[in-house]
Coordinates of C-alpha atoms in Angstrom, one line a residue:
F183 CA 94.1 120.3 73.0
S184 CA 92.2 121.4 69.9
G185 CA 88.5 121.7 68.8
L186 CA 87.6 123.7 71.9
R187 CA 85.9 126.5 70.2
T188 CA 82.6 126.0 71.9
L189 CA 84.2 126.1 75.4
R190 CA 84.3 129.8 75.4
I191 CA 80.5 130.2 75.0
K192 CA 79.3 127.9 77.9
E193 CA 78.4 128.8 81.4
T194 CA 81.9 130.4 81.6
D195 CA 84.9 130.9 79.3
R196 CA 86.2 127.4 80.1
I197 CA 89.5 127.8 78.3
S198 CA 90.5 130.9 80.3
A199 CA 89.1 129.4 83.5
L200 CA 91.2 126.2 83.0
R201 CA 94.3 128.4 82.4
I202 CA 93.7 130.6 85.5
E203 CA 93.0 127.5 87.8
L204 CA 95.7 125.2 86.5
E205 CA 98.3 128.0 87.0
K206 CA 97.5 127.8 90.7
V207 CA 99.3 124.4 90.7
G208 CA 102.2 125.4 88.5
V209 CA 100.8 123.9 85.2
E210 CA 101.4 126.2 82.1
V211 CA 98.5 126.7 79.7
E212 CA 98.9 128.6 76.5
E213 CA 95.6 129.7 75.0
L214 CA 95.3 129.3 71.2
G215 CA 92.5 131.7 70.7
D216 CA 89.3 129.8 70.1
E217 CA 91.0 126.9 68.7
G218 CA 92.5 125.3 71.8
M219 CA 95.3 125.3 74.2
I220 CA 98.6 123.7 75.0
V221 CA 99.0 122.4 78.5
S222 CA 102.5 121.6 79.9
G223 CA 104.3 121.1 83.2
K224 CA 103.7 119.1 86.2
A225 CA 101.2 120.0 88.9
S226 CA 102.7 120.7 92.4
L227 CA 99.9 120.9 94.9
E228 CA 100.0 123.0 98.0
I229 CA 96.2 122.6 98.7
P230 CA 94.9 124.8 95.9
R231 CA 91.4 126.2 96.0
F232 CA 89.8 126.0 92.6
A233 CA 87.1 128.4 91.6
T234 CA 84.1 126.8 89.7
Y235 CA 82.8 129.9 88.0
E236 CA 79.4 128.6 88.9
D237 CA 79.9 126.0 86.3
H238 CA 79.3 122.3 87.2
R239 CA 81.8 121.0 84.7
M240 CA 84.6 123.2 86.1
A241 CA 84.0 121.8 89.5
M242 CA 84.1 118.2 88.2
A243 CA 87.2 119.0 86.0
F244 CA 89.4 119.9 89.0
A245 CA 88.2 117.1 91.4
P246 CA 90.5 114.4 89.8
L247 CA 93.5 116.4 90.9
A248 CA 92.8 115.0 94.4
L249 CA 94.6 111.9 93.2
L250 CA 97.8 113.9 93.5
G251 CA 97.0 115.6 96.9
E252 CA 94.5 117.5 98.7
V253 CA 92.4 120.2 96.8
E254 CA 89.6 122.4 97.6
V255 CA 86.7 123.1 95.1
E256 CA 84.7 126.4 95.6
E257 CA 81.0 126.0 95.4
P258 CA 81.0 122.2 95.1
D259 CA 77.2 122.1 95.0
V260 CA 77.1 123.4 91.4
V261 CA 77.6 119.8 90.3
V262 CA 73.9 119.0 91.2
K263 CA 72.9 120.5 87.7
S264 CA 74.2 117.5 85.9
Y265 CA 75.5 114.8 88.5
P266 CA 74.0 115.3 91.9
S267 CA 75.9 112.3 93.4
Y268 CA 79.2 113.3 92.0
W269 CA 80.9 113.9 95.3
D270 CA 79.4 110.8 96.9
D271 CA 80.6 108.7 93.9
L272 CA 84.1 110.2 94.3
G273 CA 84.0 109.4 98.0
V274 CA 83.3 105.7 97.1
L275 CA 86.6 105.8 95.2
G276 CA 88.5 107.2 98.2
L277 CA 88.6 110.8 97.2
K278 CA 87.5 113.5 99.6

């Protein structure tokens, strides 16, 4: 992924947060400074618990991993900042 320079200056350093959280499921993330990252590997889930860093987009970014297996998202209510019905809408799709 490239062109991610602004992700370091949002609610949290989203590049580092993605690396930390994706490593929980066995995915390798190589940070390329402010320019981007290289993501490789295949997720293996043993019910990981993802931190949100009090950042609504981080919570929403990890939720689709539930397609692969059960996941937990800390502070799920942070999504109300931008998408209050996010969890309900995912539930309609069959995700918990």
